[in-house]
PDB file of C-alpha atoms in Angstrom:
ATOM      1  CA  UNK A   1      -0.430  12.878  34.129  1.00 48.00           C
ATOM      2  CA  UNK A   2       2.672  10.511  32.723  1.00 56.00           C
ATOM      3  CA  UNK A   3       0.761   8.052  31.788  1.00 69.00           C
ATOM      4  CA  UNK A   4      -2.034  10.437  30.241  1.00 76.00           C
ATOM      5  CA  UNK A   5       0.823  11.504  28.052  1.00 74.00           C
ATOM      6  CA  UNK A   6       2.481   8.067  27.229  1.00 83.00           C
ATOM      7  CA  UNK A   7      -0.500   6.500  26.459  1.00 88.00           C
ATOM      8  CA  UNK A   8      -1.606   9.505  23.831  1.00 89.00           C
ATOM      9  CA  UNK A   9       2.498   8.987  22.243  1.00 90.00           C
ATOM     10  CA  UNK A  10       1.849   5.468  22.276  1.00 92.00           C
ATOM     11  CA  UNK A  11      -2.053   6.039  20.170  1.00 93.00           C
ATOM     12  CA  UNK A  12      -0.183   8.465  17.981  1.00 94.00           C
ATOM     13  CA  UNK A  13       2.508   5.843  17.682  1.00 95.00           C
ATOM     14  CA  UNK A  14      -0.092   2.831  16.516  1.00 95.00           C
ATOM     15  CA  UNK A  15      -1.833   5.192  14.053  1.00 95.00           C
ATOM     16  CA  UNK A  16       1.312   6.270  12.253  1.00 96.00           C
ATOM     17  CA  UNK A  17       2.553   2.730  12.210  1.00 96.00           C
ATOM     18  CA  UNK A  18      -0.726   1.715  10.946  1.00 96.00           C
ATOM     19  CA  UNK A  19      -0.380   4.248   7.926  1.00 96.00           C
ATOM     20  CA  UNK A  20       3.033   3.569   7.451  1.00 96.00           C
ATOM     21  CA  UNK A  21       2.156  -0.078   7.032  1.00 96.00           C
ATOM     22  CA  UNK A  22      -0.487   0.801   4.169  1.00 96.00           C
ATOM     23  CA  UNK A  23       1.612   3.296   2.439  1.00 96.00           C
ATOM     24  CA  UNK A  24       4.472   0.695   2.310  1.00 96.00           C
ATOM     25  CA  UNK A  25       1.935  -1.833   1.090  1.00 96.00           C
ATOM     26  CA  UNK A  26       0.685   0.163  -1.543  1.00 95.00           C
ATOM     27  CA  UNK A  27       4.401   1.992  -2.589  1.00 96.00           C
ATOM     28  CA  UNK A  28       6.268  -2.343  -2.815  1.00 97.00           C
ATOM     29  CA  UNK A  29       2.329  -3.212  -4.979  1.00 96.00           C
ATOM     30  CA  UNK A  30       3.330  -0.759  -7.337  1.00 95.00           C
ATOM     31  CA  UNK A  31       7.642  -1.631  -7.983  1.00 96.00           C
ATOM     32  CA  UNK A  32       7.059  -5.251  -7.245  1.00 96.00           C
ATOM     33  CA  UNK A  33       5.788  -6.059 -10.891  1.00 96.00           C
ATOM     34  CA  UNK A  34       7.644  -4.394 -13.256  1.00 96.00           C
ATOM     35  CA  UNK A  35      10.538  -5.451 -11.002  1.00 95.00           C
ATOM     36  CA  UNK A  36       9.738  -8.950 -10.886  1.00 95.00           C
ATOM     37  CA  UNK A  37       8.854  -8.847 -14.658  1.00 94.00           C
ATOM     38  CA  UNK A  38      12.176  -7.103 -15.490  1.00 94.00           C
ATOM     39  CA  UNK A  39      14.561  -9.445 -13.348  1.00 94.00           C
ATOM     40  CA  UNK A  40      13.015 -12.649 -14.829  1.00 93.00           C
ATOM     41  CA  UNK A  41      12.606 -11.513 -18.375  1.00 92.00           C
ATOM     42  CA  UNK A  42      16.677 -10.077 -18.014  1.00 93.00           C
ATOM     43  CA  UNK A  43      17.855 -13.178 -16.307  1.00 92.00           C
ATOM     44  CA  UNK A  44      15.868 -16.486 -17.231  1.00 88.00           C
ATOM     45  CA  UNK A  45      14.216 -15.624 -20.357  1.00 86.00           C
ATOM     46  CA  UNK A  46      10.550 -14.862 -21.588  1.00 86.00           C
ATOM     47  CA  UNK A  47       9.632 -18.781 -21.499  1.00 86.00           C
ATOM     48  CA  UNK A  48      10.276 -18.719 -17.518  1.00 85.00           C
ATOM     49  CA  UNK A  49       7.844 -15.662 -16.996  1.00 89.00           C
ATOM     50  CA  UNK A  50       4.747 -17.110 -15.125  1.00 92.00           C
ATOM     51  CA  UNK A  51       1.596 -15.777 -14.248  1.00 93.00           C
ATOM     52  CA  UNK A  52       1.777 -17.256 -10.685  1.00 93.00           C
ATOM     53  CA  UNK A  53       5.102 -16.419  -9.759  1.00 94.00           C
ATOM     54  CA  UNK A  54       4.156 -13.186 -10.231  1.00 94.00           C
ATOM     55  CA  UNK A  55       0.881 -12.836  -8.441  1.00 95.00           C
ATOM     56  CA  UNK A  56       3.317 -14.794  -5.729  1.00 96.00           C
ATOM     57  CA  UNK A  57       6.184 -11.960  -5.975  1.00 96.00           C
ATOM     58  CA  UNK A  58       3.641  -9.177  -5.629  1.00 96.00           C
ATOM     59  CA  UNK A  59       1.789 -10.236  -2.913  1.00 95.00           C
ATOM     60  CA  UNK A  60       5.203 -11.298  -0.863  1.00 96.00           C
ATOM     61  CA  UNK A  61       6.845  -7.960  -1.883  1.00 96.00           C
ATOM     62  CA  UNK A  62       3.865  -5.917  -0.745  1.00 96.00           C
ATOM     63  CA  UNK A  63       3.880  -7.776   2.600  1.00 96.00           C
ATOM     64  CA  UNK A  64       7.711  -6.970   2.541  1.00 97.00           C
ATOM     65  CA  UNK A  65       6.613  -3.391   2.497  1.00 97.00           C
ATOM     66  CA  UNK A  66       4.064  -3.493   4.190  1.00 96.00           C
ATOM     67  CA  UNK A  67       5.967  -4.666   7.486  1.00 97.00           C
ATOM     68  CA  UNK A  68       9.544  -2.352   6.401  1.00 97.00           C
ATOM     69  CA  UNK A  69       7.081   0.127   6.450  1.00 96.00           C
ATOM     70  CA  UNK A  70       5.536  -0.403   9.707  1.00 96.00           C
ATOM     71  CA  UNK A  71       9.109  -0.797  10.995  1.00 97.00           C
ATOM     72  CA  UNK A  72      10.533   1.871  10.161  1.00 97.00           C
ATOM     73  CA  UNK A  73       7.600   3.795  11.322  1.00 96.00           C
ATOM     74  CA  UNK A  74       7.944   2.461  14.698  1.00 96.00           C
ATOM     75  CA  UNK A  75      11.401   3.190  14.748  1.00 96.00           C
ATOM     76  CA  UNK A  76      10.796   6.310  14.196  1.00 95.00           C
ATOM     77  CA  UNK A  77       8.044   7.512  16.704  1.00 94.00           C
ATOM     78  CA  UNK A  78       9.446   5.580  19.637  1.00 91.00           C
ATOM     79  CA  UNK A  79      12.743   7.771  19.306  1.00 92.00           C
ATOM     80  CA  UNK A  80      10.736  11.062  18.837  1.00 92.00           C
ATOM     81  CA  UNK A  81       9.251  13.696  20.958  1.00 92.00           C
ATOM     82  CA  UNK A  82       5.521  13.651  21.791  1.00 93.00           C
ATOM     83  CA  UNK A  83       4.821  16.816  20.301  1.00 93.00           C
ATOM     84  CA  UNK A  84       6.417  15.875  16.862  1.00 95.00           C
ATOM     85  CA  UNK A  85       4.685  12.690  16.915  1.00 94.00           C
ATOM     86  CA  UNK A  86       1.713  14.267  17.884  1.00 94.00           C
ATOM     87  CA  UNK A  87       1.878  17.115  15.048  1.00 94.00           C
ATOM     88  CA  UNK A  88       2.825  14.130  12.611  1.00 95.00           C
ATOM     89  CA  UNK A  89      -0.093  12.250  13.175  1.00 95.00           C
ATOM     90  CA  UNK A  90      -2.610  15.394  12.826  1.00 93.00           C
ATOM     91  CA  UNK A  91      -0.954  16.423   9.964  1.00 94.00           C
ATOM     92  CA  UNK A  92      -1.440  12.996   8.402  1.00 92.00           C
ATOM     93  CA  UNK A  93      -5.187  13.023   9.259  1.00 91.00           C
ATOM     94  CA  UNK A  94      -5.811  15.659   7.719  1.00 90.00           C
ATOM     95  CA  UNK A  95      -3.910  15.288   4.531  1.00 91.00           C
ATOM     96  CA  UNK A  96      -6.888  14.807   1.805  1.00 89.00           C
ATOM     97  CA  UNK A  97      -4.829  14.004  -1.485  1.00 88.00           C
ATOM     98  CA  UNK A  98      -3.049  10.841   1.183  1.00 92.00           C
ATOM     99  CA  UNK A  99      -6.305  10.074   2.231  1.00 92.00           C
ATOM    100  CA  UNK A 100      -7.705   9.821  -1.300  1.00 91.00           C
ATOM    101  CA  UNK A 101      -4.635   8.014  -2.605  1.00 93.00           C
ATOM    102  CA  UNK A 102      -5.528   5.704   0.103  1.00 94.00           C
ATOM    103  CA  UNK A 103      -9.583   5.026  -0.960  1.00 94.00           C
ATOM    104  CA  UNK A 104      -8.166   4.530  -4.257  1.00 94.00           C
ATOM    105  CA  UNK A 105      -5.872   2.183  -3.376  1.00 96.00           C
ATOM    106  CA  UNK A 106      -8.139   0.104  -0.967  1.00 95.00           C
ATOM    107  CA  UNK A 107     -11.169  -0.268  -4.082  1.00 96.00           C
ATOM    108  CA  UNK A 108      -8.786  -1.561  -6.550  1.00 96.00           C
ATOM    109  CA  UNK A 109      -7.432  -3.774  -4.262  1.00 96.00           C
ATOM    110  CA  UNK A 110     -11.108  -5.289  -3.724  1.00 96.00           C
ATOM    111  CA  UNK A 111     -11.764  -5.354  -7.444  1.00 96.00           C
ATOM    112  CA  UNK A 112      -9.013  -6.880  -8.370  1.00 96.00           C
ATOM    113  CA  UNK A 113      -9.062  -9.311  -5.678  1.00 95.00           C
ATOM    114  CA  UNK A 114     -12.137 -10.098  -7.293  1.00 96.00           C
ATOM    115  CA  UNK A 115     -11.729 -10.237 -10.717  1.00 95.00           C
ATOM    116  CA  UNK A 116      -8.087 -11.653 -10.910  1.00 94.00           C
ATOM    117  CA  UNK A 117      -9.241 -15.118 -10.021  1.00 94.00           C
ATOM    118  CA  UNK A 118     -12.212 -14.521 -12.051  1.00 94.00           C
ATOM    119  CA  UNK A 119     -10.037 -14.073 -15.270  1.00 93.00           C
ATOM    120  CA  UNK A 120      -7.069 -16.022 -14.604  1.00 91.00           C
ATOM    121  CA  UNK A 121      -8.561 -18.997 -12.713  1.00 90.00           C
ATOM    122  CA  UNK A 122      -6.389 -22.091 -13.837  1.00 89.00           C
ATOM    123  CA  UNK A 123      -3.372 -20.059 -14.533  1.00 89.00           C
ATOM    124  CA  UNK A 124      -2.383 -19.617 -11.010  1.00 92.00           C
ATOM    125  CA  UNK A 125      -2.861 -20.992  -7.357  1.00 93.00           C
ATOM    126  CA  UNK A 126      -6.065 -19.541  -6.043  1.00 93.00           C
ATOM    127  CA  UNK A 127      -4.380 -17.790  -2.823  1.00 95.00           C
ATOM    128  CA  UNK A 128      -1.874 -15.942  -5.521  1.00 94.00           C
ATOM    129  CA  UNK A 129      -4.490 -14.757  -7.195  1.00 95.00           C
ATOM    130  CA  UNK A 130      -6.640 -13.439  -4.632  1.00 96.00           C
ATOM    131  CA  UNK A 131      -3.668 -11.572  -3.043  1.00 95.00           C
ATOM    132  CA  UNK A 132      -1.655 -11.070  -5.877  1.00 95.00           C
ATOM    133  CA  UNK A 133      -4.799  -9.496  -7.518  1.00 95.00           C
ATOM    134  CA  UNK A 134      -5.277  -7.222  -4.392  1.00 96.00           C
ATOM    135  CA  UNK A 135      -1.592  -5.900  -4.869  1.00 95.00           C
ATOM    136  CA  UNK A 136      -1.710  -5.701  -8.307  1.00 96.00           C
ATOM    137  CA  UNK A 137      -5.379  -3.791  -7.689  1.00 96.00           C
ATOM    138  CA  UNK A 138      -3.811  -1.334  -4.957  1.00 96.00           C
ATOM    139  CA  UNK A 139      -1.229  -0.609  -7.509  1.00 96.00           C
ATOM    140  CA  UNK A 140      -3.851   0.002 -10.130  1.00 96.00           C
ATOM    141  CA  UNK A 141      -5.769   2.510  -7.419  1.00 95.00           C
ATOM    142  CA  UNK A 142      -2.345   4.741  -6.545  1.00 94.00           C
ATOM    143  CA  UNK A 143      -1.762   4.928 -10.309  1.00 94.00           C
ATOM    144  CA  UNK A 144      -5.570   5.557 -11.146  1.00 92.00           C
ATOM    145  CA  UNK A 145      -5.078   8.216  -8.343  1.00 91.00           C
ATOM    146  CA  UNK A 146      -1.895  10.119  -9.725  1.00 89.00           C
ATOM    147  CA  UNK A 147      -3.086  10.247 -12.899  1.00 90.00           C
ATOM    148  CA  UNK A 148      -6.732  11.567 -12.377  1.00 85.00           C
ATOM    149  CA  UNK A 149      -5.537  15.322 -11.893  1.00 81.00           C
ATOM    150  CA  UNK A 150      -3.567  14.717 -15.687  1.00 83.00           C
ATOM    151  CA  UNK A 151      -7.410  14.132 -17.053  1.00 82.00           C
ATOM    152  CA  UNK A 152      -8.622  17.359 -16.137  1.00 76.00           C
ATOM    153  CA  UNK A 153     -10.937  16.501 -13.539  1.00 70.00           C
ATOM    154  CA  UNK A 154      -9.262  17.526 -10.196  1.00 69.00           C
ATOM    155  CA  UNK A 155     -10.948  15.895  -6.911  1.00 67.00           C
ATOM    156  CA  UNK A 156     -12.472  18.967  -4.904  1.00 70.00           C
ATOM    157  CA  UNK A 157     -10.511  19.486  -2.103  1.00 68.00           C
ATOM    158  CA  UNK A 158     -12.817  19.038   1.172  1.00 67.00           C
ATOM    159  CA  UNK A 159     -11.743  18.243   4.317  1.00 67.00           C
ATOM    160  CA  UNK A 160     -12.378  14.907   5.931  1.00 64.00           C
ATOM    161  CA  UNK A 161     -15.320  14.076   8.635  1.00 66.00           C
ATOM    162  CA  UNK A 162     -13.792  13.027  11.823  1.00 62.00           C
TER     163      UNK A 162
END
Protein backbone atom coordinates (compact mmCIF):
# COMPACT_ATOMS: atom_id res chain seq x y z
CA UNK A 1 0.00 0.00 0.00
CA UNK A 2 3.28 2.50 0.46
CA UNK A 3 4.19 2.36 -2.66
CA UNK A 4 0.47 2.64 -4.06
CA UNK A 5 0.58 5.92 -2.23
CA UNK A 6 4.14 7.20 -3.19
CA UNK A 7 3.80 6.49 -6.55
CA UNK A 8 0.19 8.52 -6.79
CA UNK A 9 2.39 11.73 -4.67
CA UNK A 10 5.02 11.22 -7.03
CA UNK A 11 2.15 11.41 -10.46
CA UNK A 12 0.62 14.33 -8.63
CA UNK A 13 4.13 15.65 -8.17
CA UNK A 14 5.11 15.38 -12.19
CA UNK A 15 1.76 16.94 -13.19
CA UNK A 16 2.08 20.00 -10.99
CA UNK A 17 5.68 20.40 -12.00
CA UNK A 18 4.62 20.03 -15.48
CA UNK A 19 2.07 23.02 -15.06
CA UNK A 20 4.27 24.92 -13.09
CA UNK A 21 6.81 24.71 -15.87
CA UNK A 22 4.16 26.15 -18.50
CA UNK A 23 2.79 28.76 -16.28
CA UNK A 24 6.39 30.00 -15.62
CA UNK A 25 6.99 29.84 -19.35
CA UNK A 26 4.16 31.75 -20.25
CA UNK A 27 4.29 34.43 -16.92
CA UNK A 28 8.83 35.22 -17.97
CA UNK A 29 7.14 35.37 -22.22
CA UNK A 30 5.12 38.06 -21.09
CA UNK A 31 7.90 40.49 -18.63
CA UNK A 32 10.79 39.38 -20.72
CA UNK A 33 10.11 42.04 -23.55
CA UNK A 34 9.18 45.07 -22.22
CA UNK A 35 11.97 44.27 -19.75
CA UNK A 36 14.53 43.62 -22.18
CA UNK A 37 13.25 46.62 -24.28
CA UNK A 38 13.30 48.92 -21.21
CA UNK A 39 16.89 47.93 -19.86
CA UNK A 40 18.51 48.40 -23.32
CA UNK A 41 16.64 51.46 -24.42
CA UNK A 42 17.57 53.01 -20.49
CA UNK A 43 21.11 51.83 -20.61
CA UNK A 44 22.70 51.61 -24.24
CA UNK A 45 20.52 53.72 -26.24
CA UNK A 46 17.78 53.25 -29.04
CA UNK A 47 20.62 52.55 -31.80
CA UNK A 48 21.69 49.27 -29.70
CA UNK A 49 18.00 47.89 -29.65
CA UNK A 50 18.02 44.77 -31.98
CA UNK A 51 15.48 42.67 -33.25
CA UNK A 52 17.52 39.48 -32.49
CA UNK A 53 18.68 40.16 -29.21
CA UNK A 54 15.40 40.34 -28.35
CA UNK A 55 13.80 37.31 -29.87
CA UNK A 56 17.22 35.85 -28.05
CA UNK A 57 16.24 37.49 -24.49
CA UNK A 58 12.68 36.21 -24.73
CA UNK A 59 13.18 32.90 -25.59
CA UNK A 60 16.20 32.52 -22.82
CA UNK A 61 14.02 34.34 -20.21
CA UNK A 62 11.03 32.11 -20.86
CA UNK A 63 13.26 29.02 -20.52
CA UNK A 64 14.51 30.81 -17.27
CA UNK A 65 10.94 30.56 -16.17
CA UNK A 66 10.07 27.91 -17.44
CA UNK A 67 12.67 25.74 -15.35
CA UNK A 68 12.32 28.41 -11.88
CA UNK A 69 9.01 27.42 -12.34
CA UNK A 70 9.32 23.79 -12.48
CA UNK A 71 11.71 24.19 -9.53
CA UNK A 72 10.02 25.71 -7.36
CA UNK A 73 7.16 23.48 -8.04
CA UNK A 74 9.12 20.54 -7.16
CA UNK A 75 10.26 22.06 -4.18
CA UNK A 76 7.23 22.45 -3.17
CA UNK A 77 5.33 19.06 -3.56
CA UNK A 78 8.24 16.95 -2.39
CA UNK A 79 8.00 18.82 1.10
CA UNK A 80 4.13 18.53 1.21
CA UNK A 81 1.59 16.12 2.37
CA UNK A 82 -0.09 13.72 -0.09
CA UNK A 83 -3.40 14.92 0.51
CA UNK A 84 -2.49 18.65 -0.18
CA UNK A 85 -0.68 17.66 -3.17
CA UNK A 86 -3.31 15.57 -4.13
CA UNK A 87 -6.18 18.34 -3.60
CA UNK A 88 -3.68 20.77 -5.48
CA UNK A 89 -3.46 18.88 -8.44
CA UNK A 90 -7.44 18.25 -8.74
CA UNK A 91 -8.04 21.60 -8.10
CA UNK A 92 -5.72 22.60 -10.93
CA UNK A 93 -7.46 20.18 -13.35
CA UNK A 94 -10.30 21.42 -13.01
CA UNK A 95 -9.66 25.10 -13.07
CA UNK A 96 -11.30 26.20 -16.62
CA UNK A 97 -10.24 30.01 -16.84
CA UNK A 98 -6.16 28.24 -16.16
CA UNK A 99 -6.95 25.82 -18.57
CA UNK A 100 -8.14 28.35 -21.16
CA UNK A 101 -5.33 30.77 -20.38
CA UNK A 102 -3.31 27.83 -21.21
CA UNK A 103 -5.00 26.95 -25.00
CA UNK A 104 -4.52 30.51 -25.53
CA UNK A 105 -1.22 30.60 -24.75
CA UNK A 106 -0.14 27.33 -26.59
CA UNK A 107 -1.97 28.76 -30.28
CA UNK A 108 -0.17 31.96 -30.20
CA UNK A 109 2.82 30.39 -29.48
CA UNK A 110 2.35 28.20 -32.81
CA UNK A 111 1.33 31.24 -34.81
CA UNK A 112 3.82 33.20 -33.96
CA UNK A 113 6.37 30.63 -34.24
CA UNK A 114 5.16 30.68 -37.59
CA UNK A 115 4.80 33.92 -38.72
CA UNK A 116 7.79 35.62 -36.87
CA UNK A 117 10.29 34.13 -39.24
CA UNK A 118 7.89 34.67 -41.93
CA UNK A 119 7.97 38.54 -41.36
CA UNK A 120 11.24 39.15 -39.94
CA UNK A 121 13.36 36.63 -41.90
CA UNK A 122 16.83 38.43 -42.41
CA UNK A 123 16.51 40.50 -39.36
CA UNK A 124 17.34 37.80 -36.98
CA UNK A 125 18.98 34.25 -36.62
CA UNK A 126 16.40 31.73 -37.69
CA UNK A 127 16.42 29.69 -34.21
CA UNK A 128 15.60 33.31 -32.43
CA UNK A 129 12.95 33.72 -34.40
CA UNK A 130 11.27 30.54 -34.26
CA UNK A 131 11.52 30.54 -30.41
CA UNK A 132 11.55 33.99 -29.78
CA UNK A 133 8.31 34.16 -31.91
CA UNK A 134 6.78 31.27 -29.79
CA UNK A 135 7.44 33.39 -26.54
CA UNK A 136 6.53 36.43 -27.89
CA UNK A 137 3.19 34.36 -29.33
CA UNK A 138 2.47 32.74 -25.75
CA UNK A 139 2.65 36.21 -24.46
CA UNK A 140 0.30 37.43 -27.12
CA UNK A 141 -2.24 34.29 -26.11
CA UNK A 142 -2.21 35.14 -22.02
CA UNK A 143 -2.82 38.78 -22.98
CA UNK A 144 -5.44 37.88 -25.80
CA UNK A 145 -6.87 35.73 -22.88
CA UNK A 146 -7.13 38.47 -20.04
CA UNK A 147 -8.47 40.80 -22.12
CA UNK A 148 -11.32 38.79 -23.90
CA UNK A 149 -13.77 39.09 -20.80
CA UNK A 150 -13.02 43.32 -21.17
CA UNK A 151 -14.74 42.82 -24.88
CA UNK A 152 -17.88 41.64 -23.67
CA UNK A 153 -17.82 38.24 -24.82
CA UNK A 154 -17.17 36.04 -21.69
CA UNK A 155 -16.00 32.27 -22.51
CA UNK A 156 -18.95 29.96 -21.18
CA UNK A 157 -17.84 28.35 -18.33
CA UNK A 158 -17.98 24.37 -18.98
CA UNK A 159 -16.14 21.99 -17.36
CA UNK A 160 -13.34 20.08 -18.99
CA UNK A 161 -13.59 16.32 -20.55
CA UNK A 162 -11.31 14.08 -18.71
Amino acid sequence: MASNSTTTHTADTEVLVRRSMTKGYEIFSLLTPPIYTAFIVARKGRSQFKVNRLLRATWLGSVAGCAGGGAFEYARSANSSESKVRTRRIQHAYDIASLRADDHSTIGAMLFAVLTPAVLWKRANPVNLILGGAGIGSAVGLLTHCIRPLTGSPPKNTPPVL
